[in-house]
């Protein structure tokens, strides 16, 4: 910004410093069908088909994959909701959360 000599009247509050983000992580298993994982990612995390397929395949081959990043409460809520939805359909699919470094 140009040096005008005027001070900002509104102090900015560094909210992000107090609210570290948390990752929602998709964990692989041997039972949940690939198509179900993709459908759930699309429905619960609003990711497009192609991205959902990449996330699913990454978890499938590497063991886990980051789906998205949110504040702690939202990440936990979304991970629990998605896990419960899968369990309600009889699949052992698991979403976990962890703080972003
Ligand atoms: N491994 C599963 C299968 O072969 C598919 C799958 C992918 C399951 C990713 C979970 O997080 C997962 N049917």
XYZ file of N, CA and C in Angstrom, residues 9-93:
255
model
N -8.452 2.414 10.493
C -9.317 2.611 11.664
C -9.824 1.286 12.223
N -9.854 0.292 11.365
C -10.326 -1.016 11.839
C -9.135 -1.958 11.961
N -8.955 -2.473 13.144
C -7.865 -3.446 13.357
C -8.290 -4.790 12.794
N -7.427 -5.397 11.999
C -7.791 -6.716 11.491
C -7.446 -7.770 12.552
N -8.364 -8.711 12.749
C -8.153 -9.766 13.744
C -7.640 -11.012 13.016
N -6.463 -11.485 13.385
C -5.909 -12.660 12.667
C -6.596 -13.955 13.096
N -7.847 -14.100 12.641
C -8.658 -15.258 13.049
C -8.017 -16.598 12.667
N -7.387 -16.633 11.507
C -6.844 -17.904 11.024
C -5.741 -18.427 11.946
N -5.024 -17.525 12.593
C -3.954 -17.946 13.482
C -4.518 -18.710 14.670
N -5.741 -18.358 15.088
C -6.347 -19.001 16.249
C -7.108 -20.258 15.854
N -7.380 -20.394 14.562
C -8.228 -21.509 14.127
C -7.515 -22.333 13.079
N -6.555 -23.159 13.506
C -5.826 -23.982 12.544
C -6.784 -24.934 11.818
N -6.508 -25.186 10.562
C -7.402 -26.021 9.763
C -7.114 -27.507 9.968
N -8.143 -28.284 9.749
C -8.010 -29.740 9.886
C -8.366 -30.428 8.570
N -7.588 -31.468 8.284
C -7.807 -32.228 7.050
C -8.840 -33.329 7.303
N -9.708 -33.554 6.327
C -10.558 -34.741 6.341
C -9.844 -35.764 5.472
N -9.595 -36.951 6.037
C -8.820 -37.977 5.328
C -9.671 -39.220 5.061
N -9.650 -39.639 3.825
C -10.335 -40.864 3.416
C -9.366 -42.031 3.586
N -9.802 -43.068 4.319
C -8.950 -44.231 4.597
C -9.393 -45.413 3.724
N -8.439 -46.111 3.159
C -8.764 -47.264 2.310
C -9.231 -48.464 3.145
N -10.040 -49.299 2.547
C -10.367 -50.603 3.130
C -10.581 -51.570 1.967
N -10.721 -52.866 2.288
C -10.799 -53.871 1.217
C -12.233 -54.174 0.789
N -13.209 -53.551 1.422
C -14.597 -53.967 1.205
C -15.505 -52.960 0.523
N -15.328 -51.670 0.827
C -16.246 -50.677 0.264
C -16.049 -50.573 -1.250
N -17.131 -50.686 -2.025
C -16.983 -50.598 -3.487
C -16.484 -49.216 -3.928
N -15.640 -49.217 -4.932
C -15.081 -47.961 -5.457
C -16.177 -46.972 -5.841
N -17.227 -47.495 -6.499
C -18.303 -46.612 -6.986
C -19.006 -45.932 -5.815
N -19.146 -46.683 -4.702
C -19.804 -46.107 -3.528
C -18.964 -44.959 -2.963
N -17.649 -45.160 -2.896
C -16.748 -44.126 -2.369
C -16.855 -42.860 -3.224
N -16.844 -43.029 -4.532
C -16.928 -41.877 -5.442
C -18.263 -41.154 -5.255
N -19.346 -41.928 -5.163
C -20.679 -41.332 -5.005
C -20.768 -40.543 -3.691
N -20.206 -41.127 -2.637
C -20.245 -40.470 -1.334
C -19.409 -39.177 -1.320
N -18.254 -39.224 -1.950
C -17.406 -38.025 -2.027
C -18.123 -36.904 -2.766
N -18.817 -37.265 -3.829
C -19.559 -36.269 -4.606
C -20.702 -35.676 -3.779
N -21.437 -36.548 -3.104
C -22.624 -36.104 -2.376
C -22.277 -35.339 -1.100
N -21.294 -35.816 -0.354
C -20.996 -35.222 0.960
C -19.971 -34.095 0.904
N -19.061 -34.162 -0.068
C -17.999 -33.149 -0.116
C -18.084 -32.273 -1.353
N -19.116 -32.521 -2.160
C -19.386 -31.672 -3.334
C -18.195 -31.570 -4.281
N -17.462 -32.666 -4.404
C -16.357 -32.656 -5.371
C -16.871 -33.232 -6.691
N -16.388 -32.708 -7.810
C -16.822 -33.233 -9.104
C -16.362 -34.682 -9.306
N -17.052 -35.381 -10.193
C -16.795 -36.808 -10.479
C -15.306 -37.118 -10.672
N -14.641 -36.345 -11.540
C -13.239 -36.637 -11.862
C -12.350 -36.522 -10.625
N -12.608 -35.507 -9.820
C -11.811 -35.300 -8.601
C -12.115 -36.391 -7.571
N -13.369 -36.771 -7.474
C -13.763 -37.832 -6.547
C -13.062 -39.137 -6.923
N -12.967 -39.396 -8.219
C -12.309 -40.619 -8.695
C -10.816 -40.606 -8.350
N -10.184 -39.439 -8.486
C -8.749 -39.321 -8.170
C -8.517 -39.528 -6.666
N -9.368 -38.918 -5.848
C -9.247 -39.054 -4.387
C -9.425 -40.528 -3.985
N -10.448 -41.174 -4.549
C -10.714 -42.574 -4.230
C -9.525 -43.453 -4.636
N -9.016 -43.244 -5.852
C -7.900 -44.070 -6.344
C -6.619 -43.837 -5.545
N -6.410 -42.594 -5.106
C -5.230 -42.282 -4.293
C -5.310 -43.024 -2.955
N -6.496 -42.977 -2.315
C -6.677 -43.702 -1.051
C -6.509 -45.201 -1.292
N -7.066 -45.671 -2.388
C -7.005 -47.101 -2.731
C -5.555 -47.579 -2.899
N -4.728 -46.783 -3.541
C -3.349 -47.218 -3.813
C -2.371 -46.851 -2.695
N -2.601 -45.715 -2.026
C -1.634 -45.268 -1.004
C -2.080 -45.538 0.426
N -3.359 -45.886 0.586
C -3.843 -46.174 1.936
C -4.719 -45.080 2.511
N -4.482 -43.840 2.088
C -5.295 -42.722 2.570
C -5.110 -41.534 1.642
N -6.075 -40.612 1.690
C -5.973 -39.410 0.853
C -6.733 -38.246 1.508
N -6.161 -37.062 1.441
C -6.837 -35.869 1.953
C -7.995 -35.525 1.017
N -9.172 -35.343 1.598
C -10.360 -35.003 0.809
C -10.528 -33.493 0.728
N -10.437 -32.826 1.882
C -10.651 -31.381 1.946
C -10.155 -30.877 3.286
N -10.146 -29.557 3.437
C -9.645 -28.926 4.653
C -10.702 -27.952 5.180
N -10.969 -28.034 6.489
C -11.981 -27.172 7.115
C -11.497 -26.756 8.506
N -12.299 -25.934 9.189
C -12.025 -25.694 10.605
C -12.251 -27.026 11.333
N -11.697 -27.135 12.541
C -11.734 -28.401 13.291
C -13.157 -28.959 13.403
N -14.087 -28.118 13.840
C -15.463 -28.578 14.076
C -16.117 -29.070 12.788
N -15.953 -28.316 11.721
C -16.578 -28.697 10.442
C -15.940 -29.980 9.922
N -14.611 -30.078 10.020
C -13.909 -31.284 9.533
C -14.412 -32.521 10.274
N -14.539 -32.412 11.597
C -14.982 -33.562 12.397
C -16.432 -33.922 12.078
N -17.247 -32.897 11.929
C -18.660 -33.119 11.604
C -18.801 -33.828 10.255
N -18.059 -33.356 9.271
C -18.156 -33.939 7.927
C -17.603 -35.357 7.891
N -16.483 -35.581 8.590
C -15.886 -36.919 8.620
C -16.838 -37.909 9.299
N -17.428 -37.483 10.423
C -18.364 -38.365 11.147
C -19.591 -38.659 10.313
N -20.130 -37.626 9.704
C -21.344 -37.772 8.899
C -21.116 -38.733 7.730
N -19.988 -38.555 7.029
C -19.681 -39.408 5.874
C -19.424 -40.849 6.322
N -18.723 -41.010 7.448
C -18.450 -42.359 7.966
C -19.760 -43.047 8.357
N -20.624 -42.308 9.056
C -21.908 -42.884 9.486
C -22.783 -43.251 8.293
N -22.753 -42.420 7.272
C -23.555 -42.706 6.083
C -23.113 -44.020 5.442
N -21.782 -44.195 5.358
C -21.256 -45.442 4.793
C -21.642 -46.631 5.675
N -21.509 -46.464 7.003
C -21.847 -47.554 7.938
C -23.326 -47.927 7.835
N -24.173 -46.904 7.633
C -25.620 -47.158 7.521
C -25.939 -47.992 6.284
N -25.020 -47.987 5.321
C -25.201 -48.797 4.115
C -24.444 -50.128 4.217
N -23.831 -50.373 5.393
C -23.163 -51.640 5.636
C -21.700 -51.695 5.203
N -21.090 -50.518 4.957
C -19.685 -50.503 4.537
C -18.776 -49.987 5.650
N -17.538 -50.532 5.735
C -16.636 -50.141 6.826
C -15.811 -48.881 6.518
N -16.258 -48.112 5.554
C -15.501 -46.931 5.113
C -15.261 -45.970 6.278
